[in-house]
Amino acid sequence: MNQIAMQTLVGKGVSGGVAIGRAVSITNRIAEVYRFPLEPHAVDAEIERFEEAVRLTEQETQRIQAKADGDLGEEMAAIFDAHLLMLRDDSFTGRISKEIRHEHINAEWAVYKVAGALEERFREIEDEYLKERSQDIRDVGRHLIKTLHGVSHHELSEIEGDVVVVADDLTPADAVRLGREQVVAFVIETGSRTSHTTIIARSLNIPLVAGLRGITERITDRDPLVVDGDEGTVVLHPTAAALTHYRERRAEAERRDRELLGTRDLKAVTRDGHAIQLMANIDLPEELDDLTQYGADGVGLYRSEFLYIEKSPEMPTEEEHVATYERIARTVAPHPAIIRTYDLGGRKLAREMTQIDEENPVLGLRGLRLTLGRPEIFRTQLRALFRAAREANLWVLLPMVSSVQEIRRFREYANEVRSELAAEGLCDLQPYKLGAMIEVPSAALTADILAREVDFFAIGTNDLIQYSLAVDRNNEHVADLYQPLHPAILRMLRMVVEAAQKADIELSLCGEMASDQRYAPLLVGLGLRRLSMSSRVIPTIKTLIRERRLDELEALAEECLELPSGTEVEARLESFLAEPVVATAD
């Protein structure tokens, strides 16, 4: 038998680690569709399953047509004639059956493949009437796949061993759901370092390589696949030698992680005795165990919208909110747990909440704007926060603040909710700390004014970079313009630090910059004394801080602030990290 040649594809490593598993392809273009290889003896049964789906789809289409005839008239009902003709046309359904038989694949993937090819061919026809039939093909394909899912569809749990999910795209909700099964890595055609799917992958400690266009068409289901999230590569059909190499790399990384865990009980203190607080960003309950293991000084950011994402389309109940917040607070006590109110809107679902389609949702109804625009939705969350804070060190953080007026309006609404709770007999409500995310330019430039209205700031660098540099952080075409070290960003960070110091309020930085060990010396040098990051990188950042003196970090920051470009700042940071260090602090 000929050995299939090994191929190495280069994408973007956005969640680190090395994983080896069996590839399973998913596409969300029509619906969630898996490609499953079939054993020869299972092919006949799969074709019978497809034929049953065709029969049920035809019945359903006839029912819809009859209803359309009654409600909308004969002309509208005739639209479904084309769908029925297609379902009865052997050149369409017969081709799908042949695909199943010859390629030994599941019916859903065969429908997706055949319908997609026909749709493309019809779109290329110049005749407008025939071109419009491509829409009919797409509709029938979707209907068939939906029916197949209802008949009895395949699940990941059917597959033995470790699974690498290869997809055109993944929503954060998909990443949560799949990450809790036997998935060991993700490979996607889209995505970026700061996308929410990437954040979820990091939270679950799952390697992810993004930006590999066409990968869903290239992978096979029968050979092992290596995903290297550190280097941003995917190895198809790895040789035995390559598998050995990657297994050794993975073992070495695990050994290094165990060594770093030895810092768990040490403080993050510079060599000249200045303490830096290293907190954790969390999204999922699974991460709570990591907080103690990696020595986090509290939770610097709990993205509460993931509580909604896990329950979507249902809303979490008030008791579920309370239980989650109390659990987080108990885990990190006596350190604080900073809970960010829902940061929904933008691309983070919540169409159920906004009830509108926005042309540019990233600049639309999201974060605090959505809170104030749909206060009834957030009453449950606020009630839960104030209830849980009676016996816990919970701080409330507002996302997407852009003006003083928004904070004042929130306080008025929060007072209403607290009065409501007091009227119900909860007389032991505690004063609460209120903070503002600094993640849009207007907030950074007016930080001195906002500082009079809140108890603390948390800088969200992911959005601050996006909005300041006018770069969509999920747009691969402008990915090279997304520069965390751009002089404009560094100057804004310094400005916010000075405003917080002058107002004597707490300040933290909880964007992805804090999780990057290359940036930690610069951030501390700029004046940040509290960084919040993925808990797994805390030992690495702590070790780095303990190797340096604060005065040398401050000198580094002053030098970087004078450099004219992000590229030059990055080069200076790399040379700084390459310099030899002396003994660490005790």
XYZ file of C-alpha atoms in Angstrom:
586
model
C 0.000 0.000 0.000
C 1.338 3.456 -0.910
C 2.012 5.702 2.074
C 0.204 9.038 1.800
C 2.769 11.817 1.938
C 2.949 13.928 5.063
C 1.872 17.544 4.600
C 2.440 20.488 6.927
C -0.034 23.374 6.685
C 0.772 26.742 8.229
C -1.927 28.825 9.882
C -2.081 30.923 13.051
C -1.465 29.301 16.412
C -3.962 31.067 18.675
C -4.259 28.551 21.522
C -1.065 26.758 22.448
C -0.183 23.132 22.942
C 0.285 20.016 20.851
C -2.460 17.460 20.208
C -2.723 14.282 18.160
C -6.045 12.858 17.163
C -8.393 11.782 14.461
C -9.854 14.511 12.265
C -13.591 15.041 12.125
C -14.849 17.720 9.759
C -17.710 20.044 10.605
C -19.238 22.690 8.428
C -21.639 25.379 9.522
C -22.296 26.677 6.027
C -25.692 25.003 5.805
C -26.132 23.501 9.225
C -23.776 21.667 11.500
C -22.628 18.775 9.330
C -20.101 16.116 10.271
C -18.300 13.930 7.781
C -18.158 10.360 8.995
C -16.451 7.484 7.223
C -18.606 4.355 6.982
C -17.553 0.735 7.093
C -18.613 -1.125 3.900
C -21.248 -3.163 5.727
C -22.959 0.078 6.941
C -23.473 1.640 3.505
C -26.821 0.006 2.647
C -28.320 1.054 5.983
C -27.102 4.617 5.439
C -28.759 4.771 2.020
C -31.994 3.492 3.557
C -31.708 6.233 6.192
C -31.257 8.827 3.443
C -34.271 7.484 1.491
C -36.373 7.679 4.636
C -35.276 11.286 5.077
C -36.278 12.054 1.478
C -39.728 10.557 2.119
C -40.211 12.582 5.313
C -38.928 15.773 3.678
C -41.398 15.302 0.832
C -44.257 14.861 3.294
C -43.182 17.961 5.199
C -42.864 19.996 1.993
C -46.372 18.949 0.929
C -47.703 20.005 4.317
C -45.973 23.404 4.034
C -47.288 23.814 0.489
C -50.842 23.089 1.580
C -50.560 25.628 4.366
C -49.094 28.226 1.972
C -51.965 27.568 -0.429
C -54.485 28.262 2.323
C -52.708 31.263 3.846
C -50.977 32.924 0.901
C -52.632 31.655 -2.237
C -51.908 29.291 -5.096
C -49.097 31.368 -6.613
C -47.005 31.294 -3.429
C -47.732 27.591 -2.887
C -46.374 26.857 -6.362
C -42.904 27.821 -5.137
C -42.710 24.449 -3.443
C -43.409 22.579 -6.686
C -39.734 22.957 -7.570
C -38.719 21.511 -4.199
C -40.964 18.495 -4.646
C -39.730 17.916 -8.183
C -36.172 17.961 -6.949
C -36.899 15.478 -4.157
C -38.446 13.144 -6.747
C -35.642 13.650 -9.272
C -33.256 10.712 -9.406
C -30.529 12.916 -10.901
C -30.442 14.703 -7.514
C -31.309 12.084 -4.892
C -29.739 9.256 -6.894
C -26.482 11.182 -7.068
C -26.477 11.532 -3.290
C -27.062 7.791 -2.870
C -24.145 7.092 -5.213
C -21.955 9.449 -3.194
C -22.752 7.501 -0.022
C -22.094 4.163 -1.721
C -18.896 5.065 -3.533
C -17.284 7.354 -0.964
C -18.493 5.455 2.139
C -19.631 8.647 3.847
C -22.653 9.565 5.932
C -25.796 10.917 4.289
C -25.553 14.434 5.747
C -22.134 15.001 4.227
C -23.236 13.513 0.895
C -26.215 15.906 0.769
C -23.996 18.832 1.687
C -21.458 17.930 -0.989
C -23.897 17.200 -3.850
C -26.225 20.131 -3.130
C -23.260 22.467 -2.815
C -21.814 21.392 -6.171
C -25.164 21.750 -7.965
C -25.848 25.095 -6.335
C -22.508 26.382 -7.593
C -23.169 25.170 -11.130
C -26.597 26.828 -11.269
C -25.189 30.110 -9.966
C -22.801 30.208 -12.929
C -25.618 29.933 -15.503
C -26.345 33.215 -17.280
C -30.099 32.596 -17.599
C -31.597 34.457 -14.629
C -34.456 32.002 -14.136
C -32.143 29.007 -13.965
C -29.678 30.950 -11.809
C -32.409 31.534 -9.257
C -32.921 27.757 -8.992
C -29.659 27.622 -7.002
C -31.665 28.978 -4.070
C -34.101 26.038 -4.402
C -31.210 23.585 -4.330
C -29.816 25.216 -1.202
C -33.220 25.156 0.503
C -33.827 21.504 -0.311
C -30.330 20.590 0.862
C -30.873 22.336 4.180
C -34.248 20.692 4.618
C -32.802 17.245 3.934
C -29.950 17.726 6.399
C -32.339 18.970 9.047
C -34.537 15.914 8.494
C -31.533 13.603 8.645
C -30.613 15.091 12.002
C -34.111 14.319 13.175
C -34.121 10.761 11.833
C -31.061 9.667 13.796
C -27.821 11.491 13.306
C -24.251 10.725 14.183
C -22.596 12.126 17.314
C -18.974 12.637 18.227
C -19.367 10.120 21.022
C -19.559 7.395 18.363
C -15.913 7.954 17.544
C -13.309 6.143 19.564
C -10.215 7.962 20.744
C -9.148 11.586 20.579
C -10.891 13.876 18.083
C -9.564 16.936 16.258
C -12.470 19.061 15.078
C -11.775 20.676 11.700
C -14.358 23.323 10.802
C -15.001 26.253 8.533
C -16.048 28.229 11.604
C -17.043 27.612 15.201
C -19.229 29.699 17.445
C -18.204 30.116 21.100
C -21.178 27.920 22.050
C -19.944 25.173 19.694
C -16.475 25.424 21.186
C -17.864 25.021 24.709
C -20.020 22.044 23.769
C -17.413 20.236 21.669
C -14.604 21.040 24.082
C -16.409 19.131 26.778
C -16.438 15.970 24.674
C -13.356 14.014 23.594
C -12.073 16.847 21.401
C -8.331 17.452 21.855
C -7.817 20.245 19.293
C -9.579 22.634 16.939
C -8.576 23.644 13.405
C -10.717 26.341 11.778
C -10.672 28.247 8.516
C -11.460 31.604 10.165
C -10.701 33.025 13.607
C -8.115 35.215 15.295
C -6.024 35.419 18.452
C -8.645 37.449 20.295
C -11.876 35.890 18.977
C -14.199 34.487 21.618
C -13.886 30.986 20.201
C -10.137 31.275 20.729
C -10.655 32.485 24.284
C -12.834 29.447 24.963
C -10.191 27.103 23.519
C -7.595 28.613 25.827
C -9.970 28.329 28.770
C -10.370 24.617 28.062
C -6.613 24.260 27.375
C -7.285 22.988 23.855
C -4.810 23.800 21.049
C -6.320 25.787 18.184
C -4.891 26.690 14.772
C -6.911 29.271 12.837
C -6.868 30.792 9.368
C -6.470 27.611 7.291
C -8.734 28.299 4.332
C -10.019 25.160 2.595
C -8.848 22.783 5.308
C -12.281 21.142 5.571
C -11.950 20.012 1.969
C -8.430 18.636 2.404
C -8.543 16.544 5.533
C -9.320 12.863 5.676
C -11.010 11.031 8.494
C -8.834 7.969 8.654
C -5.328 9.231 9.360
C -4.024 10.897 12.488
C -3.600 14.637 12.549
C -1.142 16.690 14.597
C -2.140 20.183 15.715
C 0.654 22.407 16.959
C -0.966 25.469 18.528
C 2.432 26.858 19.531
C 3.827 26.957 16.005
C 0.499 27.392 14.187
C 0.894 24.255 12.079
C -1.246 21.258 11.231
C 0.422 18.052 10.056
C -1.664 15.811 7.805
C -0.739 12.136 7.580
C 2.228 12.409 9.984
C 4.940 9.804 9.667
C 5.908 7.607 12.605
C 8.985 9.784 13.156
C 6.861 12.936 13.197
C 4.432 11.411 15.694
C 7.355 10.512 17.951
C 8.716 14.058 17.682
C 5.418 15.661 18.659
C 4.809 13.221 21.497
C 8.217 14.117 22.910
C 7.449 17.822 22.581
C 4.184 17.346 24.411
C 5.897 15.402 27.194
C 8.550 18.116 27.524
C 5.879 20.814 27.797
C 4.094 18.836 30.505
C 7.370 18.443 32.405
C 8.039 22.198 32.150
C 4.517 22.995 33.385
C 5.034 20.774 36.431
C 8.232 22.650 37.251
C 6.515 26.024 36.956
C 3.806 24.871 39.363
C 6.518 25.029 42.015
C 6.008 28.821 42.023
C 2.374 28.460 43.135
C 3.011 29.545 46.714
C 5.523 32.263 45.835
C 4.545 35.899 45.483
C 4.925 37.781 42.202
C 7.508 40.204 43.539
C 10.233 41.961 41.588
C 13.838 41.546 42.731
C 13.645 44.918 44.449
C 10.500 43.989 46.398
C 7.540 45.423 44.469
C 4.468 43.167 44.485
C 2.415 42.536 41.349
C -1.012 40.930 41.695
C -1.668 38.183 39.144
C -5.355 37.372 38.801
C -7.253 35.013 36.503
C -9.705 35.546 33.659
C -12.346 32.824 33.624
C -15.262 31.929 31.381
C -16.302 28.433 32.464
C -16.827 26.592 35.772
C -14.148 24.059 34.743
C -11.525 26.751 35.255
C -12.193 27.209 38.975
C -9.948 24.282 39.907
C -7.101 25.955 37.989
C -7.230 29.081 40.162
C -5.770 27.349 43.189
C -3.498 25.077 41.188
C -1.790 27.963 39.390
C -1.788 30.389 42.334
C -4.191 33.105 41.111
C -4.686 36.147 43.371
C -8.412 36.267 42.700
C -10.557 36.551 39.581
C -9.811 39.708 37.617
C -12.486 39.034 35.016
C -15.407 36.624 34.949
C -17.092 36.950 31.569
C -20.648 36.360 32.758
C -22.007 36.223 29.206
C -20.676 32.679 29.010
C -23.249 31.694 31.615
C -25.796 32.781 29.031
C -23.922 31.084 26.171
C -24.000 27.773 28.015
C -27.755 28.029 28.569
C -28.714 29.680 25.271
C -31.385 30.025 24.020
C -32.736 29.851 27.591
C -31.803 32.560 30.064
C -30.036 31.583 33.296
C -32.282 31.846 36.328
C -31.566 34.155 39.253
C -30.682 31.137 41.419
C -28.210 29.886 38.778
C -26.555 33.302 38.736
C -26.318 33.367 42.539
C -24.886 29.837 42.719
C -22.223 30.652 40.102
C -21.121 33.916 41.710
C -21.015 32.411 45.203
C -18.947 29.477 43.923
C -16.418 31.793 42.279
C -16.174 33.986 45.376
C -15.693 31.000 47.707
C -12.911 29.634 45.496
C -10.822 32.822 45.525
C -11.619 34.196 49.009
C -10.237 36.386 50.534
C -9.187 37.790 47.142
C -11.847 39.648 45.124
C -13.887 38.167 42.302
C -14.625 40.749 39.609
C -17.833 39.927 37.732
C -18.353 41.682 34.425
C -22.032 42.153 33.644
C -23.219 40.639 30.380
C -21.079 41.834 27.478
C -23.524 40.674 24.844
C -24.290 42.156 21.483
C -21.676 42.757 18.828
C -20.874 39.321 17.458
C -21.616 37.633 20.763
C -25.092 36.279 19.942
C -27.923 37.892 21.841
C -30.124 38.574 18.842
C -32.818 37.272 21.228
C -31.965 40.220 23.434
C -31.439 42.966 20.899
C -34.324 41.765 18.722
C -32.810 43.697 15.829
C -30.423 43.082 12.973
C -27.600 45.603 13.082
C -25.546 46.533 10.038
C -22.459 47.057 12.199
C -23.093 45.244 15.489
C -19.586 45.842 16.884
C -20.471 49.533 17.008
C -24.064 48.882 17.986
C -26.132 47.781 20.940
C -23.625 45.854 23.051
C -22.164 45.818 26.553
C -23.476 48.509 28.891
C -25.468 50.031 26.038
C -27.501 46.846 25.816
C -27.855 46.774 29.609
C -29.342 50.244 29.594
C -31.350 49.635 26.429
C -32.921 46.395 27.682
C -32.848 46.812 31.499
C -35.470 44.136 32.053
C -33.020 41.507 30.770
C -30.360 42.463 33.289
C -32.596 42.769 36.329
C -32.125 39.038 37.019
C -28.337 39.343 36.845
C -28.161 42.413 39.056
C -30.480 40.918 41.661
C -28.230 37.863 41.766
C -25.027 39.930 42.012
C -26.303 41.986 44.941
C -27.628 38.881 46.697
C -24.343 37.005 46.290
C -22.292 40.035 47.364
C -23.894 40.042 50.820
C -21.310 37.510 52.023
C -18.680 37.585 49.307
C -16.003 39.930 47.961
C -17.666 40.551 44.588
C -16.935 43.607 42.465
C -19.220 44.673 39.610
C -17.567 45.595 36.295
C -19.371 47.377 33.443
C -18.356 46.623 29.823
C -18.131 49.085 26.930
C -18.335 52.266 28.995
C -17.945 55.342 26.801
C -19.243 58.205 28.949
C -19.997 59.381 32.475
C -23.702 59.481 31.688
C -23.799 55.716 31.160
C -22.307 55.069 34.587
C -24.765 57.420 36.254
C -27.704 55.813 34.478
C -26.474 52.386 35.586
C -26.224 53.518 39.217
C -29.808 54.793 39.085
C -30.999 51.471 37.732
C -28.912 49.504 40.239
C -30.419 51.544 43.071
C -33.892 50.574 41.842
C -32.941 46.907 41.912
C -31.407 47.202 45.393
C -34.542 48.969 46.681
C -36.592 46.141 45.228
C -34.495 43.558 47.079
C -34.678 45.544 50.314
C -38.466 45.709 49.997
C -38.465 41.903 49.762
C -36.731 41.685 53.143
C -33.044 41.537 52.143
C -31.830 44.179 54.564
C -28.186 43.091 54.658
C -27.156 44.310 51.194
C -23.527 45.406 51.264
C -21.983 48.450 49.566
C -20.513 47.295 46.280
C -17.474 48.268 44.254
C -18.344 49.456 40.760
C -15.783 49.455 37.965
C -15.578 50.523 34.329
C -13.938 48.645 31.493
C -11.581 50.960 29.633
C -11.861 49.496 26.149
C -12.913 52.318 23.845
C -10.848 55.426 23.023
C -13.385 57.833 24.575
C -13.053 56.044 27.928
C -9.254 56.073 27.782
C -9.100 59.750 26.833
C -11.510 60.735 29.625
C -10.170 58.330 32.228
C -9.496 61.225 34.613
C -13.205 62.142 34.480
C -14.497 58.557 34.692
C -12.221 57.900 37.667
C -14.409 60.226 39.776
C -17.440 58.034 39.139
C -16.175 54.499 39.840
C -14.137 52.505 42.340
C -11.843 50.783 39.856
C -10.802 50.450 36.219
C -10.129 47.306 34.203
C -8.415 47.874 30.865
C -9.736 45.599 28.118
C -6.987 45.705 25.524
C -8.688 43.452 22.950
C -11.397 45.992 22.159
C -9.242 49.023 22.968
C -6.841 47.997 20.199
C -9.687 47.193 17.802
C -11.482 50.498 18.264
C -8.375 52.682 18.506
C -6.702 51.321 15.397
C -9.968 50.809 13.440
C -9.098 47.145 12.925
C -11.713 44.407 13.147
C -9.977 41.877 15.383
C -11.730 38.995 13.593
C -10.943 40.167 10.058
C -8.043 38.157 8.658
C -7.504 40.697 5.867
C -6.355 43.361 8.317
C -4.876 41.043 10.933
C -1.395 42.511 10.494
C -2.753 45.934 11.507
C -3.939 44.620 14.874
C -0.888 45.769 16.850
C -1.014 45.643 20.655
C 2.302 47.514 20.817
C 1.262 50.390 18.550
C 2.502 53.706 20.041
C -1.111 54.940 20.306
C -2.017 51.967 22.501
C 1.012 52.369 24.762
C 0.285 56.071 25.227
C -3.335 55.355 26.124
C -2.263 52.730 28.642
C 0.059 55.248 30.281
C -2.735 57.835 30.302
C -5.149 55.470 32.067
C -2.496 54.436 34.595
C -1.828 58.074 35.502
C -5.553 58.846 35.815
C -6.102 55.891 38.145
C -3.074 56.786 40.251
C -4.165 60.413 40.574
C -7.693 59.390 41.622
C -6.287 56.668 43.886
C -8.526 53.920 42.497
C -7.737 50.284 41.721
C -6.549 49.444 38.223
C -6.060 46.157 36.381
C -5.482 45.026 32.822
C -7.468 41.976 31.748
C -7.079 41.839 27.957
C -5.110 39.199 26.110
C -1.987 41.393 26.368
C -1.725 40.353 30.018
C -1.501 36.670 29.018
C 1.449 37.251 26.679
C 4.750 36.860 28.488
C 6.480 39.109 25.932
C 4.387 42.060 27.115
C 4.459 41.586 30.907
C 7.723 43.510 31.534
C 6.395 46.465 29.533
C 3.001 46.485 31.289
C 4.587 46.456 34.736
C 7.020 49.161 33.625
C 4.086 51.313 32.475
C 2.678 51.214 36.000
C 0.261 48.265 35.993
C 0.342 46.473 39.365
C -2.535 44.090 38.732
C -2.702 41.837 35.651
C -5.487 39.373 34.919
C -4.819 36.494 32.527
C -5.445 32.868 31.693
C -4.613 31.076 34.928
C -2.295 28.623 33.144
C 0.189 31.351 32.226
C 0.392 32.761 35.770
C 3.451 30.626 36.711
C 5.325 31.798 33.613
C 4.528 35.486 34.168
C 5.301 35.166 37.884
C 8.726 33.680 37.176
C 9.493 36.451 34.708
C 8.526 39.187 37.203
C 10.615 37.622 39.947
C 13.676 37.766 37.691
C 13.566 41.543 37.140
C 13.874 44.808 39.039
C 11.086 47.372 38.812
C 13.455 50.199 37.913
C 14.752 48.306 34.860
C 11.151 47.604 33.756
C 10.257 51.272 34.137
C 13.295 52.228 32.069
C 12.223 49.714 29.432
C 8.727 51.261 29.304
C 10.119 54.787 28.932
C 12.313 53.599 26.082
C 9.400 51.853 24.330
C 7.174 54.923 24.628
C 9.690 56.823 22.505
C 9.793 54.253 19.698
C 7.841 55.166 16.546
C 6.232 51.814 15.668
C 4.850 48.644 17.185
C 7.357 46.596 15.216
C 10.258 48.405 16.859
C 8.698 48.044 20.301
C 8.299 44.311 19.719
C 11.923 44.004 18.656
C 13.058 45.868 21.782
C 10.986 43.577 24.021
C 12.454 40.501 22.371
C 15.982 41.764 22.925
C 15.144 42.602 26.534
C 13.853 39.094 27.213
C 16.979 37.644 25.631
C 19.212 39.513 28.067
C 20.676 37.388 30.882
C 19.047 37.630 34.302
C 20.518 37.237 37.747
C 19.148 35.346 40.736
C 15.394 35.626 41.464
C 13.818 37.233 44.529
C 13.478 35.032 47.608
